[in-house]
PDB file of C-alpha atoms in Angstrom:
ATOM      1  CA  ARG A   1      21.692 -18.073   2.231  1.00  0.00           C
ATOM      2  CA  SER A   2      18.179 -20.334   0.836  1.00  0.00           C
ATOM      3  CA  ASP A   3      16.432 -19.155   4.020  1.00  0.00           C
ATOM      4  CA  VAL A   4      16.963 -15.353   3.152  1.00  0.00           C
ATOM      5  CA  ARG A   5      15.998 -16.466  -0.681  1.00  0.00           C
ATOM      6  CA  SER A   6      12.896 -18.061   0.563  1.00  0.00           C
ATOM      7  CA  ARG A   7      11.716 -15.357   1.769  1.00  0.00           C
ATOM      8  CA  ILE A   8      12.482 -12.520  -0.515  1.00  0.00           C
ATOM      9  CA  LEU A   9      10.794 -15.473  -3.189  1.00  0.00           C
ATOM     10  CA  GLY A  10       7.859 -15.476  -0.655  1.00  0.00           C
ATOM     11  CA  SER A  11       7.432 -11.609  -0.450  1.00  0.00           C
ATOM     12  CA  ALA A  12       7.806 -10.729  -3.867  1.00  0.00           C
ATOM     13  CA  LEU A  13       5.100 -13.472  -4.614  1.00  0.00           C
ATOM     14  CA  LYS A  14       2.973 -11.618  -2.104  1.00  0.00           C
ATOM     15  CA  ARG A  15       3.568  -8.126  -3.766  1.00  0.00           C
ATOM     16  CA  PRO A  16       0.615  -7.968  -5.963  1.00  0.00           C
ATOM     17  CA  PHE A  17      -1.843  -9.506  -3.311  1.00  0.00           C
ATOM     18  CA  ARG A  18      -0.936  -6.997  -1.059  1.00  0.00           C
ATOM     19  CA  LEU A  19      -1.079  -3.720  -3.609  1.00  0.00           C
ATOM     20  CA  VAL A  20      -4.217  -5.373  -5.531  1.00  0.00           C
ATOM     21  CA  GLY A  21      -6.581  -4.921  -2.779  1.00  0.00           C
ATOM     22  CA  MET A  22      -6.730  -1.229  -2.427  1.00  0.00           C
ATOM     23  CA  VAL A  23      -6.591  -0.537  -6.513  1.00  0.00           C
ATOM     24  CA  TRP A  24      -9.430  -3.054  -6.750  1.00  0.00           C
ATOM     25  CA  PHE A  25     -11.690  -1.023  -4.136  1.00  0.00           C
ATOM     26  CA  SER A  26     -11.039   2.569  -5.283  1.00  0.00           C
ATOM     27  CA  MET A  27     -11.494   1.273  -8.992  1.00  0.00           C
ATOM     28  CA  ILE A  28     -15.100   0.588  -7.886  1.00  0.00           C
ATOM     29  CA  MET A  29     -15.169   3.867  -6.131  1.00  0.00           C
ATOM     30  CA  ALA A  30     -14.577   5.809  -8.650  1.00  0.00           C
ATOM     31  CA  TYR A  31     -16.734   4.106 -11.319  1.00  0.00           C
ATOM     32  CA  ILE A  32     -19.919   3.856  -9.105  1.00  0.00           C
ATOM     33  CA  LEU A  33     -19.309   8.084  -8.625  1.00  0.00           C
ATOM     34  CA  GLN A  34     -18.886   8.540 -12.340  1.00  0.00           C
ATOM     35  CA  ARG A  35     -22.162   6.574 -13.051  1.00  0.00           C
ATOM     36  CA  LEU A  36     -23.780   8.700 -10.588  1.00  0.00           C
ATOM     37  CA  GLY A  37     -22.325  11.980 -11.438  1.00  0.00           C
ATOM     38  CA  TRP A  38     -20.536  12.972  -8.777  1.00  0.00           C
ATOM     39  CA  TYR A  39     -17.865  14.404  -9.411  1.00  0.00           C
ATOM     40  CA  PHE A  40     -17.918  18.232  -9.659  1.00  0.00           C
ATOM     41  CA  ASN A  41     -14.452  18.775 -10.482  1.00  0.00           C
ATOM     42  CA  ASP A  42     -15.486  20.281 -13.847  1.00  0.00           C
ATOM     43  CA  GLU A  43     -17.447  23.073 -12.370  1.00  0.00           C
ATOM     44  CA  ILE A  44     -14.414  23.778  -9.939  1.00  0.00           C
ATOM     45  CA  ALA A  45     -11.805  23.804 -12.257  1.00  0.00           C
ATOM     46  CA  PRO A  46     -12.211  27.772 -13.765  1.00  0.00           C
ATOM     47  CA  LEU A  47     -12.690  28.955 -10.324  1.00  0.00           C
ATOM     48  CA  THR A  48      -9.391  27.333  -8.472  1.00  0.00           C
ATOM     49  CA  THR A  49      -7.696  28.229 -12.243  1.00  0.00           C
ATOM     50  CA  SER A  50      -7.017  24.322 -12.336  1.00  0.00           C
ATOM     51  CA  VAL A  51      -7.719  24.397 -16.199  1.00  0.00           C
ATOM     52  CA  PRO A  52      -6.935  22.138 -17.494  1.00  0.00           C
ATOM     53  CA  TRP A  53      -5.204  19.539 -15.237  1.00  0.00           C
ATOM     54  CA  PHE A  54      -7.991  19.741 -12.895  1.00  0.00           C
ATOM     55  CA  GLN A  55     -10.721  19.728 -15.190  1.00  0.00           C
ATOM     56  CA  TYR A  56      -9.331  16.944 -17.241  1.00  0.00           C
ATOM     57  CA  TYR A  57     -10.036  14.083 -15.230  1.00  0.00           C
ATOM     58  CA  TRP A  58     -13.889  11.813 -15.566  1.00  0.00           C
ATOM     59  CA  THR A  59     -14.793  13.534 -18.780  1.00  0.00           C
ATOM     60  CA  GLY A  60     -17.238  11.996 -21.334  1.00  0.00           C
ATOM     61  CA  ARG A  61     -18.931   8.697 -20.922  1.00  0.00           C
ATOM     62  CA  ALA A  62     -18.057   6.117 -17.964  1.00  0.00           C
ATOM     63  CA  PRO A  63     -16.688   3.023 -19.671  1.00  0.00           C
ATOM     64  CA  SER A  64     -19.429   0.192 -20.283  1.00  0.00           C
ATOM     65  CA  ILE A  65     -19.657  -2.681 -17.144  1.00  0.00           C
ATOM     66  CA  PRO A  66     -17.973  -5.152 -18.939  1.00  0.00           C
ATOM     67  CA  VAL A  67     -15.398  -3.172 -19.948  1.00  0.00           C
ATOM     68  CA  PHE A  68     -14.490  -1.631 -16.501  1.00  0.00           C
ATOM     69  CA  LEU A  69     -15.175  -5.374 -15.187  1.00  0.00           C
ATOM     70  CA  PHE A  70     -12.397  -6.384 -17.469  1.00  0.00           C
ATOM     71  CA  ASP A  71      -9.679  -3.817 -16.609  1.00  0.00           C
ATOM     72  CA  LEU A  72     -10.998  -4.717 -12.946  1.00  0.00           C
ATOM     73  CA  LEU A  73     -10.141  -8.538 -12.823  1.00  0.00           C
ATOM     74  CA  PHE A  74      -7.464  -8.405 -15.186  1.00  0.00           C
ATOM     75  CA  ARG A  75      -5.570  -5.018 -16.042  1.00  0.00           C
ATOM     76  CA  PRO A  76      -6.147  -3.580 -12.731  1.00  0.00           C
ATOM     77  CA  PHE A  77      -2.167  -2.246 -12.152  1.00  0.00           C
ATOM     78  CA  GLU A  78      -2.269  -1.001 -16.123  1.00  0.00           C
ATOM     79  CA  ARG A  79      -6.201   0.637 -16.555  1.00  0.00           C
ATOM     80  CA  GLY A  80      -6.751   1.855 -12.936  1.00  0.00           C
ATOM     81  CA  GLY A  81      -4.889   5.316 -13.749  1.00  0.00           C
ATOM     82  CA  ILE A  82      -8.387   5.624 -16.322  1.00  0.00           C
ATOM     83  CA  TYR A  83     -10.895   5.491 -13.257  1.00  0.00           C
ATOM     84  CA  ASN A  84      -8.196   7.090 -10.408  1.00  0.00           C
ATOM     85  CA  GLN A  85      -6.020   9.030 -11.349  1.00  0.00           C
ATOM     86  CA  PRO A  86      -2.760   8.410  -9.147  1.00  0.00           C
ATOM     87  CA  LEU A  87      -3.228   4.141  -9.648  1.00  0.00           C
ATOM     88  CA  TRP A  88      -1.230   5.424 -13.271  1.00  0.00           C
ATOM     89  CA  MET A  89       1.831   4.629 -10.872  1.00  0.00           C
ATOM     90  CA  MET A  90       0.623   0.886  -9.649  1.00  0.00           C
ATOM     91  CA  SER A  91       2.348  -0.496 -12.903  1.00  0.00           C
ATOM     92  CA  VAL A  92       5.636   0.989 -11.496  1.00  0.00           C
ATOM     93  CA  GLU A  93       5.134   0.480  -8.126  1.00  0.00           C
ATOM     94  CA  LEU A  94       4.480  -3.548  -8.863  1.00  0.00           C
ATOM     95  CA  SER A  95       7.349  -3.657 -11.493  1.00  0.00           C
ATOM     96  CA  GLY A  96       9.960  -1.930  -9.045  1.00  0.00           C
ATOM     97  CA  SER A  97       9.678  -3.739  -6.516  1.00  0.00           C
ATOM     98  CA  MET A  98       9.950  -6.809  -8.615  1.00  0.00           C
ATOM     99  CA  LEU A  99      13.068  -5.623 -10.272  1.00  0.00           C
ATOM    100  CA  THR A 100      14.231  -4.352  -6.241  1.00  0.00           C
ATOM    101  CA  PHE A 101      13.404  -8.298  -5.449  1.00  0.00           C
ATOM    102  CA  ALA A 102      14.894  -9.603  -8.242  1.00  0.00           C
ATOM    103  CA  TYR A 103      18.510  -7.458  -7.013  1.00  0.00           C
ATOM    104  CA  LEU A 104      18.374  -8.779  -3.531  1.00  0.00           C
ATOM    105  CA  PHE A 105      17.938 -12.257  -4.617  1.00  0.00           C
ATOM    106  CA  LEU A 106      20.438 -12.904  -7.846  1.00  0.00           C
ATOM    107  CA  VAL A 107      22.993 -10.946  -6.261  1.00  0.00           C
ATOM    108  CA  GLY A 108      21.876  -9.779  -2.582  1.00  0.00           C
ATOM    109  CA  ASP A 109      24.839 -11.100  -0.717  1.00  0.00           C
ATOM    110  CA  ARG A 110      27.324 -10.640  -3.927  1.00  0.00           C
ATOM    111  CA  ARG A 111      30.360  -8.163  -3.106  1.00  0.00           C
ATOM    112  CA  TRP A 112      30.361  -7.094  -6.744  1.00  0.00           C
ATOM    113  CA  ARG A 113      26.734  -6.242  -6.480  1.00  0.00           C
ATOM    114  CA  LEU A 114      27.375  -2.278  -7.072  1.00  0.00           C
ATOM    115  CA  ALA A 115      29.224  -3.136 -10.313  1.00  0.00           C
ATOM    116  CA  VAL A 116      25.552  -4.326 -10.955  1.00  0.00           C
ATOM    117  CA  LEU A 117      23.440  -1.684  -9.828  1.00  0.00           C
ATOM    118  CA  LEU A 118      25.250   1.414 -10.914  1.00  0.00           C
ATOM    119  CA  PRO A 119      25.209   0.584 -14.851  1.00  0.00           C
ATOM    120  CA  VAL A 120      21.497  -0.021 -13.953  1.00  0.00           C
ATOM    121  CA  ILE A 121      20.674   3.367 -12.793  1.00  0.00           C
ATOM    122  CA  VAL A 122      22.445   5.072 -15.679  1.00  0.00           C
ATOM    123  CA  PHE A 123      19.842   2.609 -17.785  1.00  0.00           C
ATOM    124  CA  PHE A 124      17.385   3.695 -16.277  1.00  0.00           C
ATOM    125  CA  TRP A 125      18.141   7.575 -16.177  1.00  0.00           C
ATOM    126  CA  MET A 126      18.912   7.136 -20.191  1.00  0.00           C
ATOM    127  CA  THR A 127      15.874   5.069 -20.803  1.00  0.00           C
ATOM    128  CA  GLN A 128      13.772   8.253 -18.754  1.00  0.00           C
ATOM    129  CA  THR A 129      11.902   5.727 -16.555  1.00  0.00           C
ATOM    130  CA  TYR A 130      10.642   6.290 -12.607  1.00  0.00           C
ATOM    131  CA  HIS A 131      12.125   2.862 -12.298  1.00  0.00           C
ATOM    132  CA  VAL A 132      15.431   5.094 -11.580  1.00  0.00           C
ATOM    133  CA  GLY A 133      13.837   5.855  -8.290  1.00  0.00           C
ATOM    134  CA  PHE A 134      13.570   2.308  -6.906  1.00  0.00           C
ATOM    135  CA  ALA A 135      17.933   1.644  -8.104  1.00  0.00           C
ATOM    136  CA  LEU A 136      18.175   4.653  -6.189  1.00  0.00           C
ATOM    137  CA  GLY A 137      16.490   3.670  -2.919  1.00  0.00           C
ATOM    138  CA  ILE A 138      19.049   0.040  -3.066  1.00  0.00           C
ATOM    139  CA  LEU A 139      21.591   2.576  -3.580  1.00  0.00           C
ATOM    140  CA  CYS A 140      20.771   4.503  -0.486  1.00  0.00           C
ATOM    141  CA  GLY A 141      20.533   1.521   1.288  1.00  0.00           C
ATOM    142  CA  GLU A 142      24.131   0.190   0.133  1.00  0.00           C
ATOM    143  CA  ILE A 143      25.475   3.641   1.343  1.00  0.00           C
ATOM    144  CA  LEU A 144      24.155   2.794   4.705  1.00  0.00           C
ATOM    145  CA  LYS A 145      26.129  -0.578   4.893  1.00  0.00           C
ATOM    146  CA  ILE A 146      29.087   1.059   3.574  1.00  0.00           C
ATOM    147  CA  VAL A 147      28.685   3.681   7.063  1.00  0.00           C
ATOM    148  CA  THR A 148      27.342   0.894   8.948  1.00  0.00           C
ATOM    149  CA  ASP A 149      30.189  -1.934   8.518  1.00  0.00           C
ATOM    150  CA  ARG A 150      33.220   0.670   8.592  1.00  0.00           C
ATOM    151  CA  ASN A 151      31.642   2.092  11.797  1.00  0.00           C
ATOM    152  CA  LEU A 152      32.022   5.260   9.989  1.00  0.00           C
ATOM    153  CA  LYS A 153      30.531   8.621  11.578  1.00  0.00           C
ATOM    154  CA  ILE A 154      28.453  10.980   9.688  1.00  0.00           C
ATOM    155  CA  ASN A 155      28.845  14.434  10.506  1.00  0.00           C
ATOM    156  CA  TRP A 156      25.154  16.077  11.238  1.00  0.00           C
ATOM    157  CA  MET A 157      25.611  18.805   8.323  1.00  0.00           C
ATOM    158  CA  ILE A 158      25.684  16.113   6.201  1.00  0.00           C
ATOM    159  CA  PRO A 159      22.121  14.883   6.563  1.00  0.00           C
ATOM    160  CA  PHE A 160      20.977  18.336   6.657  1.00  0.00           C
ATOM    161  CA  ILE A 161      22.557  19.638   3.678  1.00  0.00           C
ATOM    162  CA  LEU A 162      21.385  16.650   1.804  1.00  0.00           C
ATOM    163  CA  PHE A 163      17.975  17.081   3.084  1.00  0.00           C
ATOM    164  CA  LEU A 164      17.633  20.941   1.874  1.00  0.00           C
ATOM    165  CA  LEU A 165      19.037  20.527  -2.027  1.00  0.00           C
ATOM    166  CA  GLY A 166      16.874  17.086  -1.984  1.00  0.00           C
ATOM    167  CA  TRP A 167      13.431  19.507  -0.644  1.00  0.00           C
ATOM    168  CA  MET A 168      14.475  22.495  -3.489  1.00  0.00           C
ATOM    169  CA  ILE A 169      15.339  19.906  -6.206  1.00  0.00           C
ATOM    170  CA  GLY A 170      12.308  17.910  -5.700  1.00  0.00           C
ATOM    171  CA  SER A 171      10.568  20.838  -5.492  1.00  0.00           C
ATOM    172  CA  TYR A 172      11.196  21.477  -9.694  1.00  0.00           C
ATOM    173  CA  PRO A 173       8.206  22.454 -11.984  1.00  0.00           C
ATOM    174  CA  LEU A 174       5.694  19.249 -12.260  1.00  0.00           C
ATOM    175  CA  VAL A 175       5.620  20.528 -16.515  1.00  0.00           C
ATOM    176  CA  SER A 176       8.239  22.304 -17.849  1.00  0.00           C
ATOM    177  CA  ASN A 177      10.315  23.211 -21.006  1.00  0.00           C
ATOM    178  CA  GLU A 178      13.529  24.787 -21.766  1.00  0.00           C
ATOM    179  CA  THR A 179      11.850  28.338 -21.625  1.00  0.00           C
ATOM    180  CA  LEU A 180       9.940  27.958 -18.269  1.00  0.00           C
ATOM    181  CA  HIS A 181      13.112  26.372 -16.836  1.00  0.00           C
ATOM    182  CA  ASN A 182      15.333  29.107 -17.386  1.00  0.00           C
ATOM    183  CA  ASN A 183      12.602  31.744 -15.612  1.00  0.00           C
ATOM    184  CA  THR A 184      12.884  30.011 -12.595  1.00  0.00           C
ATOM    185  CA  ILE A 185      15.313  29.790  -9.764  1.00  0.00           C
ATOM    186  CA  PHE A 186      15.590  26.095 -11.520  1.00  0.00           C
ATOM    187  CA  SER A 187      17.785  27.970 -13.947  1.00  0.00           C
ATOM    188  CA  LEU A 188      20.890  27.211 -12.215  1.00  0.00           C
ATOM    189  CA  LEU A 189      20.287  23.331 -13.204  1.00  0.00           C
ATOM    190  CA  PRO A 190      21.270  21.953 -16.317  1.00  0.00           C
ATOM    191  CA  PHE A 191      18.000  21.470 -18.671  1.00  0.00           C
ATOM    192  CA  ILE A 192      16.553  17.603 -19.023  1.00  0.00           C
ATOM    193  CA  GLN A 193      14.444  16.009 -21.342  1.00  0.00           C
ATOM    194  CA  PHE A 194      13.580  13.868 -18.389  1.00  0.00           C
ATOM    195  CA  PHE A 195      12.947  16.743 -16.056  1.00  0.00           C
ATOM    196  CA  GLN A 196      10.966  14.531 -13.925  1.00  0.00           C
ATOM    197  CA  GLY A 197      14.320  13.134 -13.746  1.00  0.00           C
ATOM    198  CA  TYR A 198      14.809  15.797 -10.714  1.00  0.00           C
ATOM    199  CA  HIS A 199      11.862  14.590  -8.401  1.00  0.00           C
ATOM    200  CA  VAL A 200      13.741  11.283  -8.127  1.00  0.00           C
ATOM    201  CA  ILE A 201      16.659  12.994  -7.785  1.00  0.00           C
ATOM    202  CA  GLY A 202      15.676  15.102  -4.713  1.00  0.00           C
ATOM    203  CA  GLY A 203      13.269  12.337  -3.014  1.00  0.00           C
ATOM    204  CA  ALA A 204      16.395   9.582  -3.324  1.00  0.00           C
ATOM    205  CA  MET A 205      18.372  12.906  -1.802  1.00  0.00           C
ATOM    206  CA  ILE A 206      15.880  13.013   1.018  1.00  0.00           C
ATOM    207  CA  LEU A 207      16.109   9.410   1.689  1.00  0.00           C
ATOM    208  CA  LEU A 208      19.398   9.018   1.894  1.00  0.00           C
ATOM    209  CA  ALA A 209      19.026  12.197   4.644  1.00  0.00           C
ATOM    210  CA  ALA A 210      16.957  10.115   6.408  1.00  0.00           C
ATOM    211  CA  THR A 211      18.817   7.200   6.427  1.00  0.00           C
ATOM    212  CA  LEU A 212      22.218   8.677   7.435  1.00  0.00           C
ATOM    213  CA  SER A 213      20.233  10.032  10.347  1.00  0.00           C
ATOM    214  CA  PRO A 214      19.644   8.534  13.738  1.00  0.00           C
ATOM    215  CA  TRP A 215      17.729  12.099  14.742  1.00  0.00           C
ATOM    216  CA  PHE A 216      15.424  12.291  11.398  1.00  0.00           C
ATOM    217  CA  GLN A 217      15.013   8.352  12.249  1.00  0.00           C
ATOM    218  CA  SER A 218      13.739   8.968  15.082  1.00  0.00           C
ATOM    219  CA  LYS A 219      11.570  10.917  14.747  1.00  0.00           C
ATOM    220  CA  LEU A 220       9.990   9.187  12.133  1.00  0.00           C
ATOM    221  CA  ASN A 221       9.898   6.348  13.690  1.00  0.00           C
ATOM    222  CA  GLU A 222       7.612   7.825  16.454  1.00  0.00           C
ATOM    223  CA  ASP A 223       3.907   6.565  17.506  1.00  0.00           C
ATOM    224  CA  TRP A 224       2.099   8.696  15.646  1.00  0.00           C
ATOM    225  CA  LEU A 225       3.563   8.724  11.729  1.00  0.00           C
ATOM    226  CA  GLY A 226       3.793   4.993  12.437  1.00  0.00           C
ATOM    227  CA  SER A 227       0.257   4.998  12.338  1.00  0.00           C
ATOM    228  CA  LEU A 228       0.027   7.552   9.726  1.00  0.00           C
ATOM    229  CA  GLY A 229       2.035   4.981   7.785  1.00  0.00           C
ATOM    230  CA  HIS A 230      -0.833   2.409   8.127  1.00  0.00           C
ATOM    231  CA  ILE A 231      -2.835   4.296   6.753  1.00  0.00           C
ATOM    232  CA  SER A 232      -1.136   6.342   4.140  1.00  0.00           C
ATOM    233  CA  TYR A 233      -1.619   3.167   1.283  1.00  0.00           C
ATOM    234  CA  SER A 234      -5.209   3.484   1.622  1.00  0.00           C
ATOM    235  CA  ILE A 235      -4.851   7.764   2.119  1.00  0.00           C
ATOM    236  CA  PHE A 236      -2.950   7.525  -1.113  1.00  0.00           C
ATOM    237  CA  THR A 237      -5.062   5.227  -3.604  1.00  0.00           C
ATOM    238  CA  LEU A 238      -8.781   7.202  -2.257  1.00  0.00           C
ATOM    239  CA  HIS A 239      -7.395  10.696  -2.015  1.00  0.00           C
ATOM    240  CA  PHE A 240      -7.572  11.750  -5.317  1.00  0.00           C
ATOM    241  CA  LEU A 241     -11.342  10.603  -4.936  1.00  0.00           C
ATOM    242  CA  VAL A 242     -12.286  12.684  -2.016  1.00  0.00           C
ATOM    243  CA  LEU A 243     -11.125  16.124  -4.091  1.00  0.00           C
ATOM    244  CA  GLY A 244     -13.241  15.227  -7.545  1.00  0.00           C
ATOM    245  CA  SER A 245     -16.335  14.495  -5.263  1.00  0.00           C
ATOM    246  CA  PHE A 246     -16.996  15.649  -1.679  1.00  0.00           C
ATOM    247  CA  SER A 247     -14.255  17.954  -1.807  1.00  0.00           C
ATOM    248  CA  SER A 248     -15.090  19.931  -4.988  1.00  0.00           C
ATOM    249  CA  PHE A 249     -18.837  19.566  -3.873  1.00  0.00           C
ATOM    250  CA  VAL A 250     -18.201  21.953  -0.456  1.00  0.00           C
ATOM    251  CA  TYR A 251     -16.214  24.051  -2.641  1.00  0.00           C
ATOM    252  CA  LEU A 252     -18.675  24.655  -4.879  1.00  0.00           C
ATOM    253  CA  ALA A 253     -21.499  25.062  -2.602  1.00  0.00           C
ATOM    254  CA  LEU A 254     -19.222  27.597  -0.743  1.00  0.00           C
ATOM    255  CA  TYR A 255     -17.996  29.709  -3.331  1.00  0.00           C
ATOM    256  CA  GLU A 256     -20.726  32.585  -3.901  1.00  0.00           C
ATOM    257  CA  LYS A 257     -21.094  32.995  -0.306  1.00  0.00           C
ATOM    258  CA  MET A 258     -17.230  32.649   0.945  1.00  0.00           C
ATOM    259  CA  GLY A 259     -15.445  33.211  -1.978  1.00  0.00           C
ATOM    260  CA  HIS A 260     -12.071  31.100  -3.101  1.00  0.00           C
ATOM    261  CA  HIS A 261     -10.414  31.449  -0.167  1.00  0.00           C
ATOM    262  CA  GLY A 262     -13.243  30.603   2.210  1.00  0.00           C
ATOM    263  CA  ALA A 263     -14.740  27.618   0.101  1.00  0.00           C
ATOM    264  CA  ALA A 264     -11.124  26.434  -0.286  1.00  0.00           C
ATOM    265  CA  TRP A 265     -10.157  26.129   3.024  1.00  0.00           C
ATOM    266  CA  ILE A 266     -13.308  24.603   4.574  1.00  0.00           C
ATOM    267  CA  SER A 267     -13.448  22.150   1.780  1.00  0.00           C
ATOM    268  CA  ILE A 268      -9.663  20.678   2.102  1.00  0.00           C
ATOM    269  CA  GLY A 269     -10.331  20.926   5.843  1.00  0.00           C
ATOM    270  CA  LEU A 270     -13.273  18.378   5.956  1.00  0.00           C
TER     271      LEU A 270
END
């Protein structure tokens, strides 16, 4: 047990350093692009009807160099989203990882650990925090352990149905109000103020489907997906910068000659 706890503690201590490298790199790239004026999202947003969402980013003057350096060195997880929008979630990723490590370290080998986990899930849901996703991920692992320890046979239809339901629920509108909710197919679901919670529930259902399905796991373990997994974090931290600079520039250059569809397909393909 002490050896397992040592490894958990070691992984927890390494986590910030494993995350911060690409956060720093993407922040530097984002700042350079903004200082050079190489973002074109503001010009293409009206053409693609991405107003106000895509038009919002990198507007106004770039922060001064001293402010940027302070954010880069001392507040990358909290302030990274100012320079590169997807980095807003890095503070959640880091704190959620630490909560997961804390759960494993403190109660991971206790029989009564579900008595801790389930109230935590309820608490995170009631406080409307994305940390509920981490807790549901742990719950998926606990369900798999029960299934494995008791040698239970899971009918293939159960993961299949979980996957389909997760896909549908996870497709809940990104921005919602009660009027919009009632005018979509999601009106079958109760309207909740924490509507992002539907995305979390959908993701958890897909994760549980993958956890319970040997076929699903075999597909996820294929070499090409493993290779994609190795670079997925880098893609995540850089993709938005590419969309706002290079892809937007290509779209803008091709729009007059090829129209929206042609310019969009080529800019996305490149």
